[in-house]
Each structure stands twice: as structure tokens, then as C-alpha cells.
């Protein structure tokens, strides 16, 4: 189904990594503070009737739990590629960890009584209701940060820059004006190899990224990556993974990952991967 391919493509979009401890602790603090402010301002779920001399100090514990859960989950997932799908997974794990520790905190600290596991679903519902708006705002802000920007305004300085001299000396034959006709059902996509950026396989379809008259284009066409690589295997265009065909002249940044290399491109929110088994064949371009 086409909509499934679109959803998978969206979820695979790259977002900025939480690359420093300062950023991690800042985000966790803001999440915890948001939860605490929500509780003391709106006082939902019977909080208004909760009478205790240290009421607002005790309520801060729920914010601290959210903050600690976010740090814990982020540290566990720190080696994963930052994608939209991974961010949704992070939020889900944070929610589950928060529910569990809220249950313990509510039973032992707030009620001062032995834990009653029958209360866990209620704590889960209250936690979900409280943290859903906070998590939604957090997610939208994180996703908004990955929106593509022109390279001159947003030079990525993470990872290892590509050796442009090596590419220029070995990929000059990719610069030509001959159009390549790519079949797309009853239609044909005409493309200059020099405008091609990269393609990602999606079963019998390929998502192709290229520029036309300086404007970034993204088309999904019905063609296998094997057939596409036969049409475009010229100059610096090489298949570097079972799912990726890349024009190595268009790479902005490469990052070493467990699977090999992660490649990023100017103005493109998606990414490509060089498999470890393909590193030797494309090493001149890396």
C-alpha cells in the first residue's frame, strides 16, 4: 500500500541527535518542570483536595520522576540512529518507566501504604493524561528541529566531512548532460545523473531524491533498486547498501555507526547508509 510506504518514509526521517550531556539534562529538566507546573497550576485528579503541609514539595516528585525517566531511557538509546520512529519509541519508553515509578512513589510516599497492584492501571491512566500534552509538545518541537534548511544557512558540522578533493578526482565522469530515462509505470522520469542525490529501496518501489533547476525533488517510483542502479551506475553514483544507491558527490556529512557509515545530504531530512560490506568498494569516495 502506498500510504504504508509514505508512513515508513516519514518515520525514517532523521532528526538531530541529543549530542551533549548539557542538552540531555536541559531537556529532562524542562520536561520535569512542565509536569510539576501542570500539577500545581491545574491540580487535576483530586490534587486540589490533597491536604499536606509539604504538598507542593511532594508534587515535585512526579516531575522529578519524569525527568529521571527521560535521562535513563535516553542513555539506553544513545547509540541508536535518531529518527522520528526512534523518538516515538523513546517517548513510549519514558511513559512506561514513569508510570511504574509514579506507582511506587504514590503508594509509598504519598499514601504511605503497601503497594496495591490493582491501582497500577489507575496510575497509568492518570500519568498518560498528565504527560500526553507535555509529550506532544516535546515531540513536535523535536520534529520541527529536523526541517531541512539551505546548506549556506545551516552548515552541519557534526560527524566527519567528506573529502571533496578525493571525490573531484575520481567522480568527474558523473558530470554530463545526458538524460537518463527511468521507467515509472506508464510514465518516464527523465533525470540527469549529476542531479541525482540518492535513492532508497522500498520493496518494489524506490524513493528518489534529486534536484531539478536547483529545487529539491522527492519521487516514489515503481522500480527495483537493482534496475535503478543499472541505469544510474555512473561516476560517483554507487550502490553502497542493499537499500541505498548514492551519489557520493552530494554527501554533506558522514558519521561512523555500527552498521558502517550514515550519510547526510544538504537540505534532505532523510539519510543513507553505507554497509560495512560495501565500505571497501566505495572507500575512494569516503
Short mmCIF file of C-alpha atoms in Angstrom, two decimals:
data_model
loop_
_atom_site.label_atom_id
_atom_site.label_comp_id
_atom_site.label_asym_id
_atom_site.label_seq_id
_atom_site.Cartn_x
_atom_site.Cartn_y
_atom_site.Cartn_z
CA UNK A 1 0.00 0.00 0.00
CA UNK A 2 1.23 3.45 -0.93
CA UNK A 3 0.22 5.01 2.38
CA UNK A 4 2.29 2.43 4.26
CA UNK A 5 5.35 3.37 2.24
CA UNK A 6 4.73 7.06 2.92
CA UNK A 7 4.41 6.38 6.65
CA UNK A 8 7.61 4.31 6.68
CA UNK A 9 9.41 7.05 4.80
CA UNK A 10 8.21 9.66 7.31
CA UNK A 11 9.16 7.57 10.33
CA UNK A 12 12.66 7.00 8.93
CA UNK A 13 13.30 10.76 8.75
CA UNK A 14 16.44 11.82 10.64
CA UNK A 15 16.23 14.32 13.49
CA UNK A 16 19.10 15.98 15.37
CA UNK A 17 20.86 13.85 17.94
CA UNK A 18 20.91 14.78 21.60
CA UNK A 19 24.66 15.02 21.33
CA UNK A 20 25.73 16.58 24.65
CA UNK A 21 25.05 15.96 28.32
CA UNK A 22 24.05 19.59 28.68
CA UNK A 23 21.31 19.21 26.08
CA UNK A 24 20.12 15.95 27.64
CA UNK A 25 19.86 17.42 31.14
CA UNK A 26 18.26 20.61 29.83
CA UNK A 27 15.52 18.66 28.06
CA UNK A 28 14.94 16.43 31.07
CA UNK A 29 14.74 19.45 33.39
CA UNK A 30 12.22 21.22 31.14
CA UNK A 31 10.06 18.09 30.93
CA UNK A 32 10.09 17.62 34.69
CA UNK A 33 9.41 21.31 35.31
CA UNK A 34 6.50 21.26 32.85
CA UNK A 35 4.91 18.31 34.65
CA UNK A 36 5.34 20.00 38.03
CA UNK A 37 3.88 23.31 36.84
CA UNK A 38 0.95 21.45 35.27
CA UNK A 39 0.21 19.79 38.61
CA UNK A 40 0.44 22.88 40.80
CA UNK A 41 -1.45 25.15 38.39
CA UNK A 42 -4.33 22.87 37.36
CA UNK A 43 -4.20 20.42 40.31
CA UNK A 44 -6.01 17.61 38.44
CA UNK A 45 -7.07 14.11 39.60
CA UNK A 46 -8.04 15.18 43.12
CA UNK A 47 -4.77 17.02 43.71
CA UNK A 48 -6.79 20.10 44.73
CA UNK A 49 -8.20 18.18 47.72
CA UNK A 50 -4.81 16.77 48.72
CA UNK A 51 -4.02 18.42 52.05
CA UNK A 52 -0.45 18.27 53.30
CA UNK A 53 1.94 20.80 54.82
CA UNK A 54 4.52 19.86 52.17
CA UNK A 55 2.02 19.41 49.35
CA UNK A 56 3.95 21.26 46.61
CA UNK A 57 7.22 19.62 47.58
CA UNK A 58 5.61 16.18 47.30
CA UNK A 59 4.09 17.04 43.92
CA UNK A 60 7.53 17.93 42.61
CA UNK A 61 8.40 14.26 42.92
CA UNK A 62 6.27 13.44 39.89
CA UNK A 63 8.21 15.96 37.82
CA UNK A 64 11.50 14.55 39.10
CA UNK A 65 10.41 11.04 38.11
CA UNK A 66 9.63 12.16 34.55
CA UNK A 67 12.98 13.92 34.33
CA UNK A 68 14.88 10.88 35.63
CA UNK A 69 12.98 8.51 33.32
CA UNK A 70 13.85 10.64 30.30
CA UNK A 71 17.56 10.62 31.19
CA UNK A 72 17.56 6.86 31.81
CA UNK A 73 15.82 5.97 28.54
CA UNK A 74 17.96 8.42 26.55
CA UNK A 75 21.16 6.87 27.90
CA UNK A 76 19.93 3.39 26.98
CA UNK A 77 19.11 4.54 23.41
CA UNK A 78 22.15 6.78 22.96
CA UNK A 79 23.77 4.55 20.32
CA UNK A 80 20.67 4.35 18.13
CA UNK A 81 20.16 6.40 14.97
CA UNK A 82 17.94 9.38 15.71
CA UNK A 83 14.82 9.02 13.59
CA UNK A 84 11.20 10.01 14.08
CA UNK A 85 10.34 6.37 14.80
CA UNK A 86 13.08 6.19 17.42
CA UNK A 87 11.81 9.40 19.04
CA UNK A 88 8.31 7.92 19.30
CA UNK A 89 9.85 4.79 20.81
CA UNK A 90 11.78 6.95 23.31
CA UNK A 91 8.60 8.78 24.36
CA UNK A 92 6.75 5.47 24.81
CA UNK A 93 9.52 4.01 26.98
CA UNK A 94 9.69 7.19 29.06
CA UNK A 95 5.93 6.96 29.66
CA UNK A 96 6.12 3.31 30.75
CA UNK A 97 9.06 3.92 33.10
CA UNK A 98 7.33 6.99 34.52
CA UNK A 99 4.10 5.06 35.15
CA UNK A 100 5.96 2.38 37.09
CA UNK A 101 7.88 4.78 39.33
CA UNK A 102 4.83 7.02 39.79
CA UNK A 103 3.01 3.93 41.07
CA UNK A 104 5.76 3.26 43.61
CA UNK A 105 6.05 6.94 44.60
CA UNK A 106 2.29 7.35 45.00
CA UNK A 107 1.98 4.21 47.13
CA UNK A 108 4.99 4.56 49.38
CA UNK A 109 5.49 8.32 49.65
CA UNK A 110 2.10 9.92 49.05
CA UNK A 111 -0.15 7.29 50.66
CA UNK A 112 2.47 5.78 52.95
CA UNK A 113 0.96 2.34 52.50
CA UNK A 114 1.92 -1.02 50.96
CA UNK A 115 1.66 -1.17 47.19
CA UNK A 116 -1.63 -2.34 45.76
CA UNK A 117 -1.10 -3.58 42.22
CA UNK A 118 -4.77 -3.07 41.44
CA UNK A 119 -4.01 0.68 41.49
CA UNK A 120 -1.41 0.41 38.72
CA UNK A 121 -3.93 0.86 35.83
CA UNK A 122 -5.33 3.99 37.51
CA UNK A 123 -1.86 5.45 37.98
CA UNK A 124 -1.13 4.59 34.35
CA UNK A 125 -4.25 6.41 33.18
CA UNK A 126 -3.51 9.49 35.30
CA UNK A 127 0.11 9.55 34.14
CA UNK A 128 -0.91 9.23 30.49
CA UNK A 129 -3.47 12.03 30.87
CA UNK A 130 -0.96 14.30 32.57
CA UNK A 131 2.05 13.69 30.33
CA UNK A 132 0.27 13.41 26.95
CA UNK A 133 0.17 17.19 26.29
CA UNK A 134 3.73 17.59 27.57
CA UNK A 135 5.00 14.72 25.43
CA UNK A 136 3.13 16.00 22.37
CA UNK A 137 4.67 19.46 22.68
CA UNK A 138 8.12 17.93 23.21
CA UNK A 139 7.73 15.66 20.16
CA UNK A 140 6.57 18.49 17.89
CA UNK A 141 9.47 20.68 18.97
CA UNK A 142 11.96 17.86 18.33
CA UNK A 143 10.49 17.11 14.91
CA UNK A 144 10.42 20.79 13.98
CA UNK A 145 14.20 20.96 14.50
CA UNK A 146 14.89 18.49 11.70
CA UNK A 147 13.18 20.56 8.99
CA UNK A 148 15.67 20.97 6.12
CA UNK A 149 17.47 24.28 5.69
CA UNK A 150 19.71 25.57 2.91
CA UNK A 151 23.27 24.49 3.42
CA UNK A 152 24.58 28.06 3.47
CA UNK A 153 22.32 28.85 6.40
CA UNK A 154 22.71 25.60 8.28
CA UNK A 155 26.15 24.05 7.74
CA UNK A 156 26.20 20.73 9.55
CA UNK A 157 29.46 20.42 11.44
CA UNK A 158 28.80 17.11 13.09
CA UNK A 159 30.49 13.90 12.10
CA UNK A 160 33.32 13.75 9.54
CA UNK A 161 33.23 15.95 6.45
CA UNK A 162 33.63 14.24 3.08
CA UNK A 163 36.96 14.63 1.33
CA UNK A 164 35.81 16.72 -1.64
CA UNK A 165 39.23 16.56 -3.34
CA UNK A 166 39.09 12.78 -3.49
CA UNK A 167 35.61 12.90 -4.94
CA UNK A 168 36.52 15.51 -7.52
CA UNK A 169 39.46 13.48 -8.74
CA UNK A 170 37.51 10.22 -9.00
CA UNK A 171 33.98 11.26 -9.85
CA UNK A 172 34.37 13.80 -12.64
CA UNK A 173 32.82 11.49 -15.18
CA UNK A 174 29.48 11.88 -13.41
CA UNK A 175 29.17 15.44 -14.71
CA UNK A 176 27.43 15.14 -18.04
CA UNK A 177 24.19 16.38 -19.54
CA UNK A 178 22.85 13.09 -20.90
CA UNK A 179 19.36 12.42 -19.57
CA UNK A 180 18.61 9.02 -18.11
CA UNK A 181 15.06 7.79 -18.65
CA UNK A 182 13.74 5.95 -15.61
CA UNK A 183 10.54 3.96 -16.21
CA UNK A 184 7.71 4.73 -13.80
CA UNK A 185 4.71 2.65 -14.79
CA UNK A 186 3.18 4.25 -17.88
CA UNK A 187 5.33 7.36 -17.41
CA UNK A 188 9.04 8.09 -17.53
CA UNK A 189 11.18 10.20 -15.22
CA UNK A 190 14.00 11.94 -17.08
CA UNK A 191 16.94 12.70 -14.86
CA UNK A 192 20.48 13.98 -15.29
CA UNK A 193 22.85 11.79 -13.23
CA UNK A 194 24.52 14.90 -11.83
CA UNK A 195 21.17 15.96 -10.31
CA UNK A 196 20.66 12.62 -8.59
CA UNK A 197 21.28 12.64 -4.81
CA UNK A 198 20.32 9.18 -3.55
CA UNK A 199 17.58 6.56 -3.67
CA UNK A 200 16.12 4.33 -1.01
CA UNK A 201 14.58 0.96 -1.76
CA UNK A 202 11.05 0.27 -0.55
CA UNK A 203 10.28 -3.26 -1.79
CA UNK A 204 9.43 -2.87 -5.50
CA UNK A 205 9.47 0.91 -5.22
CA UNK A 206 12.25 3.44 -4.78
CA UNK A 207 12.16 6.85 -3.16
CA UNK A 208 14.41 9.03 -5.33
CA UNK A 209 15.89 12.34 -4.17
CA UNK A 210 17.23 14.70 -6.83
CA UNK A 211 17.37 18.34 -7.83
CA UNK A 212 15.69 19.90 -10.80
CA UNK A 213 16.52 23.51 -11.64
CA UNK A 214 18.01 23.85 -8.16
CA UNK A 215 14.86 22.64 -6.37
CA UNK A 216 14.93 19.50 -4.25
CA UNK A 217 12.53 16.82 -5.51
CA UNK A 218 11.40 13.56 -3.94
CA UNK A 219 9.56 10.99 -6.04
CA UNK A 220 8.44 7.45 -5.32
CA UNK A 221 8.55 5.35 -8.48
CA UNK A 222 7.86 1.71 -9.22
CA UNK A 223 11.30 0.30 -9.91
CA UNK A 224 13.67 -2.00 -8.06
CA UNK A 225 16.90 -0.59 -6.71
CA UNK A 226 18.82 -3.12 -8.79
CA UNK A 227 17.28 -1.84 -12.02
CA UNK A 228 17.76 1.78 -10.94
CA UNK A 229 21.43 1.17 -10.13
CA UNK A 230 21.92 -0.32 -13.61
CA UNK A 231 20.55 2.88 -15.14
CA UNK A 232 22.45 5.31 -12.89
CA UNK A 233 25.67 3.45 -12.05
CA UNK A 234 27.96 6.16 -13.42
CA UNK A 235 30.82 8.20 -11.99
CA UNK A 236 30.31 8.75 -8.27
CA UNK A 237 26.91 7.00 -8.16
CA UNK A 238 27.26 3.66 -6.41
CA UNK A 239 25.12 1.17 -4.57
CA UNK A 240 26.50 1.06 -1.04
CA UNK A 241 23.80 -0.92 0.73
CA UNK A 242 21.06 -3.34 -0.26
CA UNK A 243 18.61 -0.46 0.26
CA UNK A 244 20.59 2.60 -0.90
CA UNK A 245 22.03 3.99 -4.12
CA UNK A 246 24.09 7.14 -3.51
CA UNK A 247 25.72 9.92 -5.49
CA UNK A 248 28.85 10.33 -3.37
CA UNK A 249 29.43 13.83 -4.73
CA UNK A 250 26.28 15.01 -2.95
CA UNK A 251 27.19 13.88 0.56
CA UNK A 252 27.40 16.64 3.12
CA UNK A 253 28.47 14.68 6.21
CA UNK A 254 29.28 11.09 7.08
CA UNK A 255 29.03 9.58 10.55
CA UNK A 256 30.55 6.31 11.70
CA UNK A 257 27.86 3.96 13.08
CA UNK A 258 27.75 0.28 14.00
CA UNK A 259 26.33 -0.66 10.59
CA UNK A 260 29.07 1.23 8.69
CA UNK A 261 28.50 4.90 7.80
CA UNK A 262 25.46 7.12 7.96
CA UNK A 263 25.38 9.68 5.13
CA UNK A 264 23.58 13.03 5.26
CA UNK A 265 22.78 15.38 2.40
CA UNK A 266 22.16 19.12 2.12
CA UNK A 267 18.50 20.13 2.53
CA UNK A 268 17.40 16.46 2.84
CA UNK A 269 15.80 15.22 6.04
CA UNK A 270 16.36 11.56 5.16
CA UNK A 271 19.70 9.70 5.19
CA UNK A 272 21.53 6.80 3.54
CA UNK A 273 23.75 4.08 4.96
CA UNK A 274 26.96 2.54 3.71
CA UNK A 275 27.02 -1.10 4.78
CA UNK A 276 30.22 -2.39 6.29
CA UNK A 277 30.49 -4.95 3.49
CA UNK A 278 30.45 -2.13 0.90
CA UNK A 279 32.99 0.18 2.54
CA UNK A 280 35.95 -1.14 0.56
CA UNK A 281 34.21 -0.65 -2.80
CA UNK A 282 33.37 3.00 -2.07
CA UNK A 283 36.38 3.84 0.12
CA UNK A 284 37.86 6.22 -2.51
CA UNK A 285 34.79 8.43 -2.07
CA UNK A 286 34.88 8.27 1.74
#
